[in-house]
Short mmCIF file of N, CA and C in Angstrom, two decimals:
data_model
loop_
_atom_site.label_atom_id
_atom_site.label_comp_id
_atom_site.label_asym_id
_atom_site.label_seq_id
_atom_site.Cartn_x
_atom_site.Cartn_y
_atom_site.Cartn_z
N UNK A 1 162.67 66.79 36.98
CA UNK A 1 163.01 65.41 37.27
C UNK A 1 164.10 65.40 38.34
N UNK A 2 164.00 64.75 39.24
CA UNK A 2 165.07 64.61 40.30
C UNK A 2 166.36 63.63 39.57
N UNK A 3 166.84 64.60 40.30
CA UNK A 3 168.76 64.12 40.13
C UNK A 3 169.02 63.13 40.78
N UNK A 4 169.44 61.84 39.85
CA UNK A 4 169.78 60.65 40.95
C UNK A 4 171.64 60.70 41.20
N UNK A 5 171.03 60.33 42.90
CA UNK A 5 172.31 60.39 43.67
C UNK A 5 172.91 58.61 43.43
N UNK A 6 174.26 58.98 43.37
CA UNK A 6 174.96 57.42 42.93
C UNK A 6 175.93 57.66 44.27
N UNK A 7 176.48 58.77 44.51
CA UNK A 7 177.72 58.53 45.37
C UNK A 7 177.29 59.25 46.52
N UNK A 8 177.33 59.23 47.99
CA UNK A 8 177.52 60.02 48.51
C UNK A 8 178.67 60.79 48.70
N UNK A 9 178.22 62.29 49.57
CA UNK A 9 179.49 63.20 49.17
C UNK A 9 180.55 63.16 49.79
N UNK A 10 180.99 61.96 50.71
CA UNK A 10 182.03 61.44 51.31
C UNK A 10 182.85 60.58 49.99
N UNK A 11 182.06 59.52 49.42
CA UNK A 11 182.26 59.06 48.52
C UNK A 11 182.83 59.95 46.94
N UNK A 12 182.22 60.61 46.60
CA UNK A 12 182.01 61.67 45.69
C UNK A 12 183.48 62.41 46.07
N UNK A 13 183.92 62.92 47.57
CA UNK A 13 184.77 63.91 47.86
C UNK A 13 186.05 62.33 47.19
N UNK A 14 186.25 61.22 47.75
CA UNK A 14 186.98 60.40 47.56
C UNK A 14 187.59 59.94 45.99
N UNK A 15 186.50 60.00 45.46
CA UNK A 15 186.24 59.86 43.87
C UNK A 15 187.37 61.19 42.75
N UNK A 16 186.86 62.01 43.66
CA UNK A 16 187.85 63.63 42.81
C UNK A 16 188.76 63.58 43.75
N UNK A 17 189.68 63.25 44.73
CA UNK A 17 190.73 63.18 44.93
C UNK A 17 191.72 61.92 44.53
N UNK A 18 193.06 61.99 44.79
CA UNK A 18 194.12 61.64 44.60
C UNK A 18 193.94 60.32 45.57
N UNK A 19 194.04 58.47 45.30
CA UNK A 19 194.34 57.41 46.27
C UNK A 19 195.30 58.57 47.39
N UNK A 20 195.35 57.49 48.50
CA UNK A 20 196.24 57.98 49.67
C UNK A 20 197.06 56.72 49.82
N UNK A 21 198.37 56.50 49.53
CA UNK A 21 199.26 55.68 49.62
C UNK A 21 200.22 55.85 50.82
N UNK A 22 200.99 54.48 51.11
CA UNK A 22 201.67 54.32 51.99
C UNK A 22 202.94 54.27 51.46
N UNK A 23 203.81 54.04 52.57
CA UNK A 23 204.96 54.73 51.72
C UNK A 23 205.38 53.11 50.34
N UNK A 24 205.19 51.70 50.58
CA UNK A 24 205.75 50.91 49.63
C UNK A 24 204.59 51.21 48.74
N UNK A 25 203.75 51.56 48.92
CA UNK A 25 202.72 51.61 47.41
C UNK A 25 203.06 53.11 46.70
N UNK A 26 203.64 53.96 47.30
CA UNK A 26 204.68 55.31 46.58
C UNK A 26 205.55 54.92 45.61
N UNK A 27 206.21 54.08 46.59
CA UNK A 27 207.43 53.28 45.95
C UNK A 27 207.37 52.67 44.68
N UNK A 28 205.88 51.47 44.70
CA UNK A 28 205.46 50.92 43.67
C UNK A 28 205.17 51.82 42.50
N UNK A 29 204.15 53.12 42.74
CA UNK A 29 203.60 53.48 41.59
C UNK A 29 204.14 54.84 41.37
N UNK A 30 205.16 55.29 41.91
CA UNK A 30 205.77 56.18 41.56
C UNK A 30 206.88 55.86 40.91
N UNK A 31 207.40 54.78 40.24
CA UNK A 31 208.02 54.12 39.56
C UNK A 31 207.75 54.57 37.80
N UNK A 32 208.91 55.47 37.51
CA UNK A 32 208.87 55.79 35.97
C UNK A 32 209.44 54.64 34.95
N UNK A 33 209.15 55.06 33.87
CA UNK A 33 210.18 54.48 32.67
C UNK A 33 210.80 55.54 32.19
N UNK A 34 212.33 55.14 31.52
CA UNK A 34 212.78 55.92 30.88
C UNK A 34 211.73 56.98 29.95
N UNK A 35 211.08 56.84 29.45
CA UNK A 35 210.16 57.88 28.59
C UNK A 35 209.67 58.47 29.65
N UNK A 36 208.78 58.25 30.36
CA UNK A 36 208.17 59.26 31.22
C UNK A 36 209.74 60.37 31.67
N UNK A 37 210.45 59.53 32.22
CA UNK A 37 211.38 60.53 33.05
C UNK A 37 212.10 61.38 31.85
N UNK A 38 212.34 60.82 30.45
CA UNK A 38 212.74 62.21 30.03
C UNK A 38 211.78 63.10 29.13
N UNK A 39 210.17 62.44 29.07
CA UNK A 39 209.63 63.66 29.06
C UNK A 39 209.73 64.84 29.99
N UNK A 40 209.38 64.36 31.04
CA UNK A 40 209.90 64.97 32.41
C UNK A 40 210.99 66.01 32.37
N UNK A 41 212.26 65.27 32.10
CA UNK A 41 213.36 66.18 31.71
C UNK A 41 212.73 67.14 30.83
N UNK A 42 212.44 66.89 29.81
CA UNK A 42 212.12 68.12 28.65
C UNK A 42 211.70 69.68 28.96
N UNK A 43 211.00 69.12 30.62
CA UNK A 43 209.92 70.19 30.74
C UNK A 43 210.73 71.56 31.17
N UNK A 44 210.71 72.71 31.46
CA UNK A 44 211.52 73.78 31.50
C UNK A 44 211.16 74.04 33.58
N UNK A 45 209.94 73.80 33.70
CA UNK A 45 209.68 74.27 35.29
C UNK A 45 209.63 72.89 36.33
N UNK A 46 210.29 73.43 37.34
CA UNK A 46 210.21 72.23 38.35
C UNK A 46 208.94 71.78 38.24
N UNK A 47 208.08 72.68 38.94
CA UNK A 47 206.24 72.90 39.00
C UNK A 47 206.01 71.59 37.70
N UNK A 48 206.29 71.45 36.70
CA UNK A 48 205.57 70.57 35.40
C UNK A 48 206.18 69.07 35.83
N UNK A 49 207.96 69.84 35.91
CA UNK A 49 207.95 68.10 35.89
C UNK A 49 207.88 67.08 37.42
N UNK A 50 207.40 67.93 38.22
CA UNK A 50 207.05 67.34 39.43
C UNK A 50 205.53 66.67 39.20
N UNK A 51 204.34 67.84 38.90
CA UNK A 51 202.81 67.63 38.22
C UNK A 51 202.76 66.95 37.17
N UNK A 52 204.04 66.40 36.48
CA UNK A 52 203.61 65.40 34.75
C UNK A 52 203.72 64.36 35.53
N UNK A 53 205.03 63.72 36.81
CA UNK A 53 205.20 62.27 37.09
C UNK A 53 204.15 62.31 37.87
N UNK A 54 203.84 63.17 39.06
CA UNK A 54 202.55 62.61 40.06
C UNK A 54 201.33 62.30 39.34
N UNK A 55 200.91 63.33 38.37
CA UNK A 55 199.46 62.75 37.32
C UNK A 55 200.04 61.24 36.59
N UNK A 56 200.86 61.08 35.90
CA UNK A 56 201.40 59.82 35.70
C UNK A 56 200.73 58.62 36.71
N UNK A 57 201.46 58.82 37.66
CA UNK A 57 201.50 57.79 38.66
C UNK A 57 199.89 57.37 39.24
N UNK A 58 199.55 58.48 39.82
CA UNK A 58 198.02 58.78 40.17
C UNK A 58 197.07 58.08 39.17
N UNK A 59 197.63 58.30 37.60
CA UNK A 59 196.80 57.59 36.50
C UNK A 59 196.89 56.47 36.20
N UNK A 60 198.18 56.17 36.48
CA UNK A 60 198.51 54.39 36.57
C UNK A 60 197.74 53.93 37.34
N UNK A 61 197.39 54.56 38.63
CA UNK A 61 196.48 53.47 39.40
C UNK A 61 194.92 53.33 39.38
N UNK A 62 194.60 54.77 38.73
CA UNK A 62 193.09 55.00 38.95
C UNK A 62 192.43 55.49 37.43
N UNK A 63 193.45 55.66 36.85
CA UNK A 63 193.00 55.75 35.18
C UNK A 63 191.97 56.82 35.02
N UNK A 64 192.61 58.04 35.62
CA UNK A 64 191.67 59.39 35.97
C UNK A 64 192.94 60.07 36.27
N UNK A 65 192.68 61.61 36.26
CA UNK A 65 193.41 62.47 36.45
C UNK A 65 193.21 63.52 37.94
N UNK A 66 193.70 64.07 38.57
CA UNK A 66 192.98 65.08 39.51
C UNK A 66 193.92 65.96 39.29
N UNK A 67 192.96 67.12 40.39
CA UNK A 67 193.68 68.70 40.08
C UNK A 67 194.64 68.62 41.33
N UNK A 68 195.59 69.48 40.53
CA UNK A 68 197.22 69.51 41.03
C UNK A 68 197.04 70.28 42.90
N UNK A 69 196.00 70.98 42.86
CA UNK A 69 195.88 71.20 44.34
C UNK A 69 195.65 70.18 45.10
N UNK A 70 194.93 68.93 44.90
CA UNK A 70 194.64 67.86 45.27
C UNK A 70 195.31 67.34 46.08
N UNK A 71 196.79 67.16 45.04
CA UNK A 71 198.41 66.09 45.41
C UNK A 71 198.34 66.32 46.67
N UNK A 72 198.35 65.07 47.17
CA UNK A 72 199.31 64.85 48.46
C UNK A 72 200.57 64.89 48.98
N UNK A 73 200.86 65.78 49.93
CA UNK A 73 202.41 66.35 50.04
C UNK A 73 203.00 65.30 50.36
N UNK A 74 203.20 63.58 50.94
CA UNK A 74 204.14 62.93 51.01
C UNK A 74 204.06 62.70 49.56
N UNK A 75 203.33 62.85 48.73
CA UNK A 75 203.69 62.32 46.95
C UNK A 75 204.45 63.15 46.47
N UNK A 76 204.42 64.54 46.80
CA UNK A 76 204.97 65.46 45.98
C UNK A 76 206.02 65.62 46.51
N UNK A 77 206.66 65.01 47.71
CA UNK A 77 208.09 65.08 48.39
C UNK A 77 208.99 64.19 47.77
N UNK A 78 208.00 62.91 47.22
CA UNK A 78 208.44 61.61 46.97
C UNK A 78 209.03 61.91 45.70
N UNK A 79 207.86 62.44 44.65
CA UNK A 79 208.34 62.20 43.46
C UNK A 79 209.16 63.44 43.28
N UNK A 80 209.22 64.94 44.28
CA UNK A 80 210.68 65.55 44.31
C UNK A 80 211.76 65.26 44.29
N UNK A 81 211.91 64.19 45.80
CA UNK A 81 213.42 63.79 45.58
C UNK A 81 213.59 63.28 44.69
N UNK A 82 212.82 61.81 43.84
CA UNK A 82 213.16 61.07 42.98
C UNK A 82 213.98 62.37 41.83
N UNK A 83 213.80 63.50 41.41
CA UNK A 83 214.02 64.57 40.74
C UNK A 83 215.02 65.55 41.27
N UNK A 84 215.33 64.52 42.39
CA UNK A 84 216.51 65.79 43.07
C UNK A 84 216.06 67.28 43.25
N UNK A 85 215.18 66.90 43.58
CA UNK A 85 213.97 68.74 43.93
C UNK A 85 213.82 68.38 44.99
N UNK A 86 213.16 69.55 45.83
CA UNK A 86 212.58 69.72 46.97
C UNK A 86 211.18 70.14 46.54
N UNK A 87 210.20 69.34 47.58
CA UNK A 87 208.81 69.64 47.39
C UNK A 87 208.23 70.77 47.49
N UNK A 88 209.39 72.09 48.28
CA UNK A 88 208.46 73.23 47.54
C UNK A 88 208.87 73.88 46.18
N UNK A 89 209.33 73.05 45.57
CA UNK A 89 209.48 73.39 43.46
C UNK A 89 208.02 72.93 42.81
N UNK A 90 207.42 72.35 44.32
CA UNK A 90 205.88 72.04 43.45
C UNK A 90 205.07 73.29 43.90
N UNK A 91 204.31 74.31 42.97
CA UNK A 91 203.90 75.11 43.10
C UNK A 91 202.68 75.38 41.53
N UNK A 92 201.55 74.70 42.11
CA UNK A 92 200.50 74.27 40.82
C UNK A 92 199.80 75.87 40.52
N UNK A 93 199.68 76.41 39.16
CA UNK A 93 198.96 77.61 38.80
C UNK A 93 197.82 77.07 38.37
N UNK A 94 196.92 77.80 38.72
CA UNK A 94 195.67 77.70 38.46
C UNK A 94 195.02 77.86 36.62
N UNK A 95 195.66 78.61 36.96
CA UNK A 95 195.78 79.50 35.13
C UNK A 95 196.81 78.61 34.08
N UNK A 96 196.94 77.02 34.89
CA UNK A 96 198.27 76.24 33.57
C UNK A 96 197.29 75.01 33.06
N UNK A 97 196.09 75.75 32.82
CA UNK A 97 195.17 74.49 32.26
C UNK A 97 195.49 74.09 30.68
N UNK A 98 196.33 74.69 30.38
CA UNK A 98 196.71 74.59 29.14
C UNK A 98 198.22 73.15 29.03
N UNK A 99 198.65 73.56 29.90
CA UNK A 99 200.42 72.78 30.55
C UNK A 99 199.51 71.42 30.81
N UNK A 100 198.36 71.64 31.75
CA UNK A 100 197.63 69.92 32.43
C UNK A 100 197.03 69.27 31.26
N UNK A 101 196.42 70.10 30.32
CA UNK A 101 195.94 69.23 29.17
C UNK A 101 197.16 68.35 28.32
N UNK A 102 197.64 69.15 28.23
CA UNK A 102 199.13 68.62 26.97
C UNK A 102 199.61 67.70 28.00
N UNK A 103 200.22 67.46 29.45
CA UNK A 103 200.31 66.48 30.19
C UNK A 103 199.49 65.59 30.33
N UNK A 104 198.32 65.61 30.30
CA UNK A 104 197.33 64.50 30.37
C UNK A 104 196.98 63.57 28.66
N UNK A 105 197.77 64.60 28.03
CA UNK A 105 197.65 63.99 26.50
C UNK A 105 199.11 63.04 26.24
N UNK A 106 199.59 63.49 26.83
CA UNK A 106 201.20 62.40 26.87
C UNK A 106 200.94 60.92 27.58
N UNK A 107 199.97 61.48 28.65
CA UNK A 107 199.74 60.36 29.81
C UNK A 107 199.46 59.54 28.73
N UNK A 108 197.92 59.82 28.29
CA UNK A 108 197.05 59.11 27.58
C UNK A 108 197.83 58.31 26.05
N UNK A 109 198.57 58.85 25.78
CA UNK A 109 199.52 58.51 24.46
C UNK A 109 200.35 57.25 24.99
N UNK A 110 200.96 57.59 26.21
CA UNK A 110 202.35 56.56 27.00
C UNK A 110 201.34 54.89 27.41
N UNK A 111 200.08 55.41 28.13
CA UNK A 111 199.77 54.30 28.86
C UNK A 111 198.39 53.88 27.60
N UNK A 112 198.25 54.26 27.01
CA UNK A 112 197.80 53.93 25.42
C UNK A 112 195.91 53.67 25.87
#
């Protein structure tokens, strides 16, 4: 049976990545609450708590998650400084599918 096509793969490539924001819509949805930011705190590696607020944010708008290679470097600069980091403390392992689940389970808990 043929496979029906819904998206093309321009579309499709758009779909599994990260929106592309400008800098006041950064502004807007990179905007924590106290809980997010001290889960955040909790975390022990720059790398997590840079990847817990950008999946955060990313999920606030699109109610989906993407992979941490994805992020867009003005996001990951953005939500650095907000953290008093520098964007190269973002450094995503391939092998932390374990760290993205338990982050994506907080997401899902916070924004209900």
């Amino acid at each position: 049976m043929p496979r029906m096509r819904i998206l093309s793969t321009v579309e499709q490539e758009l779909f599994e990545t990260p929106p592309v924001f400008n800098s006041i819509q950064r502004k807007q949805f990179f905007v924590f609450s106290d809980v997010l930011l001290e889960a955040a705190a909790s975390m022990r590696k720059s790398t997590n708590r840079i990847g817990f607020l950008l999946s955060s944010g990313y999920f606030k708008v699109t109610k989906r998650f993407f992979a941490p290679k994805d992020y867009h470097l003005r996001d990951i600069e953005y939500v650095a400084r907000r953290l008093e980091l520098t964007g190269e403390a973002f450094e995503p392992d391939d092998d932390a599918e374990a760290t993205r689940l338990r982050h994506q389970h907080l997401i899902l808990e916070y924004y209900g």
